């Protein structure tokens, strides 16, 4: 087998995708008009497939903060904090994150992906066991793999499944790492965190929650699902990203454990990559303030989420039981999912097409998300487009 | 339990969860012959673990491609 023959499968996939009228992996956004609108394939389009939950990408204060940082501090740090120095703004952001989460320790990474690799590889080694939700994000899985720890998967959102596995691990359970998310990004369902915490109390274990999608959306201060359920003292590590509700890029971990400080010395994905650039730090810091005082934004996004969910339920679409700003619409066959997704795009609604193997249950999904930036009219346009497409394609209850 | 019985139980479990009967043997593959997507394999393996009351780590599964391979892993872990 030649070095390049491993690309045969990818080439076949590419050729199938390219033969489709619109290749879902090659969508080009030629102009971003606002946090909720863009020119896609030459057409003005409502963006209903982003993670821009609070709509902060075009926030005037975030933009000014980024511009000022660019002018004052330059375009990039050009290196790692361990080798090339920490900017005072990195430390300020870490302090502000600790205050925001009301936890003593915080650490910033260059992306959410590297935060997960960085924390998991520092926490785990080959002698450890990690229990991972079966629908955990790729970055969580990759971090566990990279650490060499023994990985045990349990069924998605199944505390009983977790309990059984911990009990079978016996003595090892008390030091096992349990890894779950807050809000799941594809179907928009939430982890039963209270139940997971109860399991942890019974069998032991260290609990890590990835709040990538729940930050900004849940809890009085927008800290996430851990805040919503008042579980701060029961969770050991919270990781997350700046790339979704904060509209920036970067990742973080916060914790009550002082060992988090030592992760800097033990985490290759932290040490061997360039630190976040000044403008990124500046927009993130500004956005964090907006989240903290973001009751208005949260009200807006939840209002939109409820409106959309109710309409989808009325259309008889196959959606999960949880109301959230993310709705995954399931389809029996991938051709139908693809045609509906394409029809929606041609009507000026951009959503995310998720086909196997990426879809959680091996099926096909259209992921639709709303944000605080969507106007009532835009949400209504999303709904009428779905209504039209579903009728024409015989999907849902209307048929 | 001998290996054939384990294979039979593994296939029964899959039939139960898919709700249909399948023509599979110890040499059938999970991803190819049984037609499972990789994420469905994870869910199926959780059921296998519960049915045999074992925990199977990912590394042990890395060389599993057929129901026969899976039966060997389950047998090995059960006897540890
Ligand atoms: C649960 C989860 N964790 C981590 C990440 C990685 O974050 P980022 O894309 O900011 O690197 C994502 C999103 O991509 C995610 O959904």
Coordinates of N, CA, C and O in Angstrom, one line a residue, chain A residues 32-130:
Chain A
X32 N -20.0 38.3 4.9 CA -20.7 38.2 6.1 C -21.4 39.6 6.4 O -20.7 40.6 6.5
X33 N -22.7 39.6 6.4 CA -23.4 40.8 6.4 C -23.7 41.3 7.9 O -23.5 42.4 8.2
X34 N -24.0 40.3 8.7 CA -24.2 40.6 10.1 C -24.1 39.3 10.9 O -23.8 38.2 10.3
X35 N -24.4 39.3 12.2 CA -24.3 38.0 13.0 C -25.3 37.0 12.5 O -25.1 35.8 12.8
X36 N -26.3 37.4 11.8 CA -27.3 36.4 11.4 C -27.5 36.3 9.9 O -28.4 35.5 9.5
X37 N -26.7 37.0 9.1 CA -27.0 37.0 7.7 C -25.7 37.1 6.9 O -24.7 37.7 7.3
X38 N -25.7 36.4 5.7 CA -24.4 36.4 4.9 C -24.8 36.2 3.4 O -26.0 35.8 3.1
X39 N -23.9 36.4 2.6 CA -24.1 36.1 1.2 C -23.5 34.7 1.0 O -22.3 34.5 1.1
X40 N -24.3 33.7 0.7 CA -23.9 32.3 0.5 C -24.2 31.9 -0.9 O -25.4 32.0 -1.4
X41 N -23.2 31.4 -1.6 CA -23.4 31.0 -3.0 C -24.1 32.1 -3.8 O -25.1 31.9 -4.6
X42 N -23.7 33.4 -3.5 CA -24.3 34.5 -4.3 C -25.6 35.0 -3.8 O -26.2 35.9 -4.4
X43 N -26.2 34.4 -2.8 CA -27.5 34.7 -2.4 C -27.6 35.2 -0.9 O -26.9 34.7 -0.1
X44 N -28.4 36.2 -0.7 CA -28.6 36.7 0.7 C -29.2 35.6 1.5 O -30.3 35.0 1.2
X45 N -28.6 35.2 2.6 CA -29.0 34.0 3.4 C -29.0 34.3 4.9 O -28.2 34.9 5.4
X46 N -30.1 33.7 5.5 CA -30.2 33.7 7.0 C -29.3 32.6 7.5 O -29.5 31.4 7.1
X47 N -28.4 32.9 8.4 CA -27.5 31.9 9.0 C -28.2 31.2 10.1 O -28.3 31.7 11.2
X48 N -28.7 30.0 9.9 CA -29.4 29.2 10.9 C -28.6 27.9 11.2 O -29.1 26.9 11.5
X49 N -27.3 28.1 11.1 CA -26.4 26.9 11.3 C -25.0 27.4 11.9 O -24.0 27.0 11.4
X50 N -25.1 28.3 12.9 CA -23.8 28.8 13.5 C -23.8 28.4 14.9 O -24.8 27.7 15.4
X51 N -22.8 28.8 15.7 CA -22.8 28.6 17.1 C -22.7 30.0 17.8 O -22.2 30.1 18.9
X52 N -23.1 31.0 17.1 CA -23.0 32.4 17.5 C -24.2 32.7 18.4 O -24.9 33.7 18.1
X53 N -24.4 31.9 19.5 CA -25.6 31.9 20.2 C -26.0 33.3 20.7 O -27.2 33.6 20.7
X54 N -25.1 34.1 21.1 CA -25.5 35.4 21.7 C -25.3 36.5 20.6 O -25.5 37.7 20.9
X55 N -24.9 36.1 19.4 CA -24.8 37.0 18.3 C -23.7 38.1 18.5 O -23.8 39.2 18.0
X56 N -22.7 37.7 19.2 CA -21.7 38.7 19.6 C -20.6 39.0 18.5 O -19.8 39.9 18.7
X57 N -20.6 38.2 17.4 CA -19.5 38.4 16.4 C -19.5 39.8 15.9 O -18.4 40.3 15.4
X58 N -20.6 40.5 15.9 CA -20.6 41.9 15.4 C -20.9 42.9 16.5 O -21.3 44.1 16.2
X59 N -20.7 42.5 17.7 CA -20.9 43.5 18.8 C -19.9 44.6 18.7 O -18.7 44.4 18.6
X60 N -20.4 45.8 18.8 CA -19.5 47.0 18.5 C -18.4 47.1 19.5 O -17.3 47.4 19.2
X61 N -18.7 46.8 20.8 CA -17.6 46.9 21.8 C -16.5 45.8 21.6 O -15.4 46.1 21.8
X62 N -17.0 44.7 21.2 CA -16.0 43.6 21.0 C -15.1 44.0 19.8 O -13.9 43.8 19.8
X63 N -15.7 44.5 18.8 CA -14.9 44.9 17.6 C -13.9 46.0 18.0 O -12.8 45.9 17.6
X64 N -14.4 47.0 18.7 CA -13.5 48.1 19.1 C -12.3 47.6 19.9 O -11.2 48.0 19.8
X65 N -12.7 46.7 20.9 CA -11.6 46.2 21.7 C -10.6 45.4 20.9 O -9.4 45.6 21.1
X66 N -11.0 44.7 19.9 CA -10.1 43.9 19.0 C -9.3 44.9 18.2 O -8.0 44.7 18.1
X67 N -9.9 45.9 17.7 CA -9.2 46.9 16.9 C -8.1 47.6 17.7 O -7.0 47.8 17.2
X68 N -8.5 48.0 18.9 CA -7.5 48.7 19.7 C -6.3 47.8 20.1 O -5.2 48.2 20.0
X69 N -6.6 46.5 20.3 CA -5.5 45.6 20.7 C -4.6 45.4 19.5 O -3.4 45.3 19.6
X70 N -5.2 45.3 18.3 CA -4.4 45.1 17.1 C -3.4 46.3 16.9 O -2.2 46.2 16.6
X71 N -4.0 47.5 17.1 CA -3.2 48.7 17.0 C -2.1 48.8 18.0 O -0.9 49.2 17.8
X72 N -2.4 48.5 19.3 CA -1.5 48.7 20.4 C -0.5 47.5 20.6 O 0.6 47.7 21.0
X73 N -1.0 46.3 20.3 CA -0.2 45.2 20.7 C 0.3 44.3 19.5 O 1.0 43.3 19.7
X74 N -0.2 44.6 18.3 CA 0.2 43.9 17.2 C -0.6 42.7 16.8 O -1.6 42.4 17.5
X75 N -0.3 42.1 15.7 CA -1.2 41.1 15.1 C -1.1 39.7 15.8 O -2.0 38.9 15.7
X76 N 0.1 39.4 16.4 CA 0.2 38.0 16.9 C 1.3 38.0 18.0 O 2.1 38.9 18.2
X77 N 1.3 36.9 18.7 CA 2.3 36.7 19.8 C 3.5 36.0 19.3 O 4.6 36.0 19.9
X78 N 3.4 35.3 18.2 CA 4.4 34.6 17.5 C 5.1 33.4 18.2 O 6.1 32.9 17.8
X79 N 4.5 33.1 19.3 CA 5.0 31.9 20.0 C 4.3 31.5 21.2 O 3.2 32.0 21.6
X80 N 4.8 30.5 21.9 CA 4.1 29.9 23.1 C 4.4 30.7 24.3 O 5.5 31.3 24.4
X81 N 3.5 30.6 25.3 CA 3.7 31.3 26.5 C 4.9 30.8 27.3 O 5.6 31.5 27.9
X82 N 5.1 29.5 27.2 CA 6.2 28.9 28.0 C 7.6 29.3 27.4 O 8.5 29.4 28.2
X83 N 7.6 29.4 26.1 CA 9.0 29.7 25.5 C 9.1 31.2 25.2 O 10.2 31.7 25.3
X84 N 8.0 31.9 24.8 CA 8.2 33.2 24.2 C 7.5 34.3 25.1 O 7.5 35.4 24.7
X85 N 7.0 33.9 26.2 CA 6.5 34.9 27.2 C 5.0 35.0 27.2 O 4.3 34.8 26.1
X86 N 4.5 35.4 28.4 CA 3.1 35.6 28.5 C 2.8 37.1 28.4 O 3.5 37.9 28.9
X87 N 1.7 37.4 27.7 CA 1.3 38.8 27.6 C 0.5 39.1 28.9 O -0.3 38.2 29.3
X88 N 0.5 40.3 29.4 CA -0.3 40.6 30.6 C -1.7 40.3 30.4 O -2.5 39.9 31.2
X89 N -2.2 40.5 29.1 CA -3.6 40.3 28.8 C -4.0 38.8 28.9 O -5.2 38.5 29.2
X90 N -3.1 37.9 28.6 CA -3.4 36.5 28.9 C -3.8 36.3 30.3 O -4.7 35.6 30.6
X91 N -2.9 36.9 31.2 CA -3.2 36.7 32.6 C -4.5 37.4 33.1 O -5.2 36.9 33.9
X92 N -4.7 38.6 32.5 CA -6.0 39.3 32.8 C -7.2 38.4 32.4 O -8.1 38.3 33.2
X93 N -7.1 37.8 31.2 CA -8.2 37.0 30.8 C -8.4 35.8 31.7 O -9.5 35.4 32.1
X94 N -7.3 35.2 32.2 CA -7.4 34.1 33.1 C -8.0 34.5 34.4 O -8.9 33.8 35.0
X95 N -7.6 35.6 34.9 CA -8.2 36.1 36.1 C -9.7 36.4 36.0 O -10.5 36.1 36.8
X96 N -10.0 37.0 34.8 CA -11.4 37.3 34.6 C -12.3 36.0 34.5 O -13.4 36.0 34.9
X97 N -11.7 35.0 33.9 CA -12.4 33.7 33.7 C -12.7 33.1 35.1 O -13.8 32.6 35.4
X98 N -11.6 33.2 36.0 CA -11.8 32.6 37.3 C -12.9 33.4 38.1 O -13.7 32.8 38.7
X99 N -12.9 34.7 37.9 CA -13.9 35.5 38.6 C -15.3 35.2 38.0 O -16.3 34.9 38.7
X100 N -15.4 35.1 36.7 CA -16.6 34.8 36.0 C -17.2 33.5 36.5 O -18.4 33.4 36.8
X101 N -16.4 32.5 36.6 CA -16.9 31.1 37.0 C -16.9 31.0 38.5 O -17.4 30.0 39.0
X102 N -16.4 32.0 39.2 CA -16.3 31.9 40.7 C -15.6 30.7 41.1 O -16.0 29.9 42.0
X103 N -14.4 30.4 40.5 CA -13.6 29.3 40.8 C -12.1 29.9 40.9 O -11.8 30.9 40.2
X104 N -11.3 29.2 41.7 CA -10.0 29.8 41.9 C -9.0 29.8 40.8 O -8.1 30.6 40.7
X105 N -9.1 28.8 39.9 CA -8.1 28.6 38.9 C -8.6 28.5 37.5 O -9.7 27.9 37.2
X106 N -7.9 29.2 36.6 CA -8.3 29.2 35.2 C -7.0 29.2 34.3 O -6.0 29.7 34.6
X107 N -7.2 28.6 33.1 CA -6.1 28.4 32.2 C -6.7 28.6 30.8 O -7.7 28.1 30.5
X108 N -5.9 29.4 30.0 CA -6.4 29.6 28.6 C -5.6 28.8 27.6 O -4.4 28.7 27.7
X109 N -6.2 28.3 26.6 CA -5.6 27.6 25.5 C -5.9 28.3 24.2 O -6.7 29.2 24.1
X110 N -5.2 27.8 23.1 CA -5.3 28.5 21.8 C -6.6 28.2 21.1 O -7.1 29.0 20.3
X111 N -7.2 27.0 21.3 CA -8.5 26.7 20.8 C -9.2 25.8 21.8 O -8.6 25.3 22.7
X112 N -10.5 25.6 21.5 CA -11.2 24.7 22.4 C -10.7 23.2 22.2 O -10.6 22.5 23.2
X113 N -10.4 22.9 21.0 CA -9.8 21.6 20.7 C -8.6 21.4 21.5 O -8.4 20.3 22.1
X114 N -7.7 22.3 21.5 CA -6.4 22.1 22.2 C -6.6 22.2 23.7 O -5.8 21.6 24.5
X115 N -7.6 22.9 24.2 CA -7.9 22.9 25.6 C -8.3 21.4 26.0 O -7.8 20.9 27.1
X116 N -9.1 20.8 25.2 CA -9.4 19.4 25.6 C -8.2 18.4 25.5 O -8.0 17.6 26.4
X117 N -7.5 18.6 24.4 CA -6.3 17.7 24.3 C -5.3 18.0 25.5 O -4.8 17.1 26.1
X118 N -5.2 19.3 25.8 CA -4.2 19.8 26.8 C -4.6 19.3 28.2 O -3.7 18.8 29.0
X119 N -5.9 19.4 28.5 CA -6.3 19.0 29.9 C -6.3 17.5 30.0 O -5.8 16.9 31.0
X120 N -6.9 16.8 29.0 CA -7.0 15.4 29.1 C -5.6 14.7 29.2 O -5.4 13.7 29.9
X121 N -4.7 15.2 28.3 CA -3.4 14.5 28.3 C -2.6 14.8 29.6 O -1.7 14.1 30.0
X122 N -2.9 16.0 30.2 CA -2.2 16.3 31.5 C -2.8 15.5 32.7 O -2.1 15.0 33.5
X123 N -4.2 15.3 32.6 CA -4.8 14.6 33.7 C -4.6 13.1 33.7 O -4.6 12.4 34.7
X124 N -4.5 12.5 32.5 CA -4.6 11.1 32.3 C -3.3 10.5 31.8 O -2.6 11.2 30.9
X125 N -2.9 9.3 32.2 CA -1.8 8.6 31.5 C -2.3 7.1 31.4 O -3.4 6.8 31.8
X126 N -1.4 6.3 30.9 CA -1.7 4.9 30.6 C -2.3 4.1 31.7 O -3.0 3.1 31.5
X127 N -2.0 4.5 33.0 CA -2.5 3.8 34.1 C -3.9 4.2 34.5 O -4.5 3.6 35.4
X128 N -4.4 5.2 33.9 CA -5.7 5.7 34.3 C -6.9 5.2 33.4 O -6.7 4.6 32.3
X129 N -8.1 5.4 34.0 CA -9.3 5.0 33.3 C -10.2 6.2 33.1 O -10.3 7.1 33.9
X130 N -10.8 6.3 31.9 CA -11.7 7.4 31.6 C -13.0 6.9 31.1 O -13.0 6.0 30.2

